[in-house]
Short mmCIF file of C-alpha atoms in Angstrom, two decimals:
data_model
loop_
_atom_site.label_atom_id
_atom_site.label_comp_id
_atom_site.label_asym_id
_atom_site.label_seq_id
_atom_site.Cartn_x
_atom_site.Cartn_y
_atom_site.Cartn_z
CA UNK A 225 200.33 -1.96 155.58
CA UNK A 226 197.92 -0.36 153.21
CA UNK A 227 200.52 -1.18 150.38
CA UNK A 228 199.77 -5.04 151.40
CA UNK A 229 196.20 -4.22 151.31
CA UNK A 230 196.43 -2.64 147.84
CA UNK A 231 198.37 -5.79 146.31
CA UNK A 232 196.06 -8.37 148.28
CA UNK A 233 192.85 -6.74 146.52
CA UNK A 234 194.15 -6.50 143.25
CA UNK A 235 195.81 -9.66 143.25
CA UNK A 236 192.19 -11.16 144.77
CA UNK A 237 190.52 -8.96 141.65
CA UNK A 238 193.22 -10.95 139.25
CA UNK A 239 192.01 -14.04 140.44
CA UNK A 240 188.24 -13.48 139.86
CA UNK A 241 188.99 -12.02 136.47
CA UNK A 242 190.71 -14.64 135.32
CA UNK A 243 188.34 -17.39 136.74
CA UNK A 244 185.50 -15.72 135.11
CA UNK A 245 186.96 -15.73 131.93
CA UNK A 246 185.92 -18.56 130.10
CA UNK A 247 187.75 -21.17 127.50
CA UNK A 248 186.30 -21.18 123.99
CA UNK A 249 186.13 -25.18 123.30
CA UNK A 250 187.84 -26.17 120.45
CA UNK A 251 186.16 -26.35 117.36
CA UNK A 252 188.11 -28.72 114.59
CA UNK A 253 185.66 -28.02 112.32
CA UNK A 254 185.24 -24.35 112.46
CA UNK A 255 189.34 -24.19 112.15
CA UNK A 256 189.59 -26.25 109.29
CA UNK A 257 187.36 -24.11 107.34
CA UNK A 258 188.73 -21.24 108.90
CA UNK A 259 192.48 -22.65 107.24
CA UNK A 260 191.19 -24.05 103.96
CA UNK A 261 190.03 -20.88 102.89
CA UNK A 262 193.32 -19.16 104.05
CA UNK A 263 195.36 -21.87 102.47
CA UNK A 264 192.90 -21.07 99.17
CA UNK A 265 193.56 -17.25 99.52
CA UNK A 266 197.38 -17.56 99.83
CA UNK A 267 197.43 -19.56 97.15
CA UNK A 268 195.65 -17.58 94.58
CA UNK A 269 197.70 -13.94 96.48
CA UNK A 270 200.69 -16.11 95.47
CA UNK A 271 200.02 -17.31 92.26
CA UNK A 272 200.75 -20.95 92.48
CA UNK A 273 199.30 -23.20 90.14
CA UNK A 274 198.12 -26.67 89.97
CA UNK A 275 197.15 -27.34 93.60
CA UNK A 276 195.32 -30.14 94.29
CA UNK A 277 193.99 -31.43 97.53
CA UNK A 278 193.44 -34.50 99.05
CA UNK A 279 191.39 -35.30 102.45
CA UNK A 280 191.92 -31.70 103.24
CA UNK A 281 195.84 -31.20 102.36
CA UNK A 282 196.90 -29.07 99.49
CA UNK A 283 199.59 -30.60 97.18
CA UNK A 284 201.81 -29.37 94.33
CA UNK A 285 203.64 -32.39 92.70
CA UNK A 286 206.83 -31.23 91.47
CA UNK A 287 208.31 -34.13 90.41
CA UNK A 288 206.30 -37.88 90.75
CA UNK A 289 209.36 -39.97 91.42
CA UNK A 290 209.97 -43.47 90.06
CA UNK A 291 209.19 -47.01 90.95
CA UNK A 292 205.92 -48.66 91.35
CA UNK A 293 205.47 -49.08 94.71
CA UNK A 294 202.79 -47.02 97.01
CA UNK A 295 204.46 -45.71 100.11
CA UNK A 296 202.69 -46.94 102.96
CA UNK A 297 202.69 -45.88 106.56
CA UNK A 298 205.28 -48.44 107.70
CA UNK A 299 207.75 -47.62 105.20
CA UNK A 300 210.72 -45.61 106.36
CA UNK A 301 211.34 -42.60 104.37
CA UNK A 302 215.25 -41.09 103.59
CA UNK A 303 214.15 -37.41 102.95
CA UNK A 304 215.41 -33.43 102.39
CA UNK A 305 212.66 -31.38 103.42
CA UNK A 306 211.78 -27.35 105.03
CA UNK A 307 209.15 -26.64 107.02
CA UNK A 308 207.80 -23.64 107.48
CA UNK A 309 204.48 -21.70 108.73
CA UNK A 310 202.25 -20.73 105.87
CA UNK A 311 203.51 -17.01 104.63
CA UNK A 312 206.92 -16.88 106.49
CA UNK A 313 209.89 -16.73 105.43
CA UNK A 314 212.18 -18.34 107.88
CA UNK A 315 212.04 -22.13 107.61
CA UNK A 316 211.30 -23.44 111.35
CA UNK A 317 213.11 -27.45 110.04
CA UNK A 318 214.88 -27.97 107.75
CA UNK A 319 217.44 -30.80 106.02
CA UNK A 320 219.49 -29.17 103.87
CA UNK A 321 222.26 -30.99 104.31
CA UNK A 322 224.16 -34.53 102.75
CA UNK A 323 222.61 -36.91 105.20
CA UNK A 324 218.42 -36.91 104.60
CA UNK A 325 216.11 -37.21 107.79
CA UNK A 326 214.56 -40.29 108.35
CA UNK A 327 211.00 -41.24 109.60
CA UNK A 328 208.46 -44.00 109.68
CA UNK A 329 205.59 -41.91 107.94
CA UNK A 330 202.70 -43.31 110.31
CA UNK A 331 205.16 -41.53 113.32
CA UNK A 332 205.19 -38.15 111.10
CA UNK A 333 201.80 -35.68 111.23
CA UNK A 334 198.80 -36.78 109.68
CA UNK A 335 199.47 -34.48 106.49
CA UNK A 336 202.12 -36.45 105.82
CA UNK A 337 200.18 -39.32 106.25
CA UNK A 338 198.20 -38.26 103.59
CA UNK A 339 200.40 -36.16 101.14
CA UNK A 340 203.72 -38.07 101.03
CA UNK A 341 201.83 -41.66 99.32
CA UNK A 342 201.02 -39.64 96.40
CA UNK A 343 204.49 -39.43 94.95
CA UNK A 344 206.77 -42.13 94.75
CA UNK A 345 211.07 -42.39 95.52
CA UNK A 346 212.97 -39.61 94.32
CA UNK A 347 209.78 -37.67 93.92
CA UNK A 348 209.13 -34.00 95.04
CA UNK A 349 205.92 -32.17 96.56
CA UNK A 350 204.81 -29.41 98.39
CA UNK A 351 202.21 -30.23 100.91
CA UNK A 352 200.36 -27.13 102.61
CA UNK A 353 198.45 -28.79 105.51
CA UNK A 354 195.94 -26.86 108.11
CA UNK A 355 196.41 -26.72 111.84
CA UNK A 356 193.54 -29.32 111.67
CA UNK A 357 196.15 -32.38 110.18
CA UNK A 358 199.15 -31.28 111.69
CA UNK A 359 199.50 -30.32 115.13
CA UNK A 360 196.07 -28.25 115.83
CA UNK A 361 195.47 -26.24 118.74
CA UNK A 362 199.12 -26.76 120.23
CA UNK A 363 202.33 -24.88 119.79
CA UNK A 364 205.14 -27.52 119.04
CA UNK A 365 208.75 -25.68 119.57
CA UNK A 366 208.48 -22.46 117.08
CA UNK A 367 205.40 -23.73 115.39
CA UNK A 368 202.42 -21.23 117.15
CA UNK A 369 199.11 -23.31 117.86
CA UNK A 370 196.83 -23.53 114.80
CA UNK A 371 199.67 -23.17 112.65
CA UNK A 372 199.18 -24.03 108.45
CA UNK A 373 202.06 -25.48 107.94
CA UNK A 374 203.52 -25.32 104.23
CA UNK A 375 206.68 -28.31 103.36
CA UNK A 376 208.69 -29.07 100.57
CA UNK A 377 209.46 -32.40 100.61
CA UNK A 378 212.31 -34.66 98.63
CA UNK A 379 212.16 -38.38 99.20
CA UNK A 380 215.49 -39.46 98.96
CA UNK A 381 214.30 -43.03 99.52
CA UNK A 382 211.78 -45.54 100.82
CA UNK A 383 212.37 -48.80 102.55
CA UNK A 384 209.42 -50.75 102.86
CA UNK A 385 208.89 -52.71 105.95
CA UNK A 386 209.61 -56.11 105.82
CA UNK A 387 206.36 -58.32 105.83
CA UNK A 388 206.72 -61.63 107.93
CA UNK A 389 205.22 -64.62 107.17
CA UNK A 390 203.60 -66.92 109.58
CA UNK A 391 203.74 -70.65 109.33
#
């Protein structure tokens, strides 16, 4: 009986600790500065050179690809990338392999969105993108929330959506 007792009052303590805890709203702004100037750090620690970035994603073009056509956000892309979070060294996705993945890039995270237009078919970047742009203040599978996420990407090829023409 006093055993019951015991676990009833500390499981009744449990409760009103944890309901007077509170949740810290989250704060996109406050975490994208937060992983811009951890994404700036690793890349000076790590010596890589000629990062750009555009609407908050860092880029290295490795190779610009051919053709004159933007990709746009309807195109489907054929593509050989690895994923991984910023610093490690296990990939969490990769496509190593003969087939290449495909997406539709406005189904893909919004660094995507905004890294993968900037080369062109059979080009090559790496796009480090904050939690912010990718999948924020969620874990997704492996991928721990407010992950910087840091891809190398090979676009094997683009088909553009076909555009339909009303009479």
């Amino acid at each position: 009986m006093l055993k019951n007792k015991i676990l009833l009052v500390a499981v009744a303590f449990a409760g009103i600790i944890s309901s007077c805890s509170k949740d810290t709203p989250y704060d996109k702004s406050a975490q994208f500065k937060i992983d811009s100037a951890l994404i700036e750090k690793y890349i000076v620690n790590n010596g890589i050179k000629d990062v750009k970035k555009e609407k908050g994603v860092f880029y290295k073009i490795v190779n610009q690809g051919t053709g004159t056509d933007q990709i746009d956000l309807t195109d489907t892309l054929a593509l050989f990338y690895d994923g991984r979070v910023l610093g490690a060294v296990k990939a969490f996705d990769s496509v190593a392999t003969a087939t290449p993945r495909s997406f539709v890039l406005k189904d893909v995270i919004l660094g995507w969105q905004i890294g993968v237009p900037l080369i062109k078919n059979g080009g090559r970047i790496r796009l480090i993108i904050p939690s912010t742009l990718a999948y924020v203040d969620r874990p997704v599978g492996p991928i721990p929330a407010n992950s910087i996420l840091d891809f190398n990407i090979n676009i094997n090829q683009v088909t553009k959506k076909k555009k339909t023409i009303t009479p």
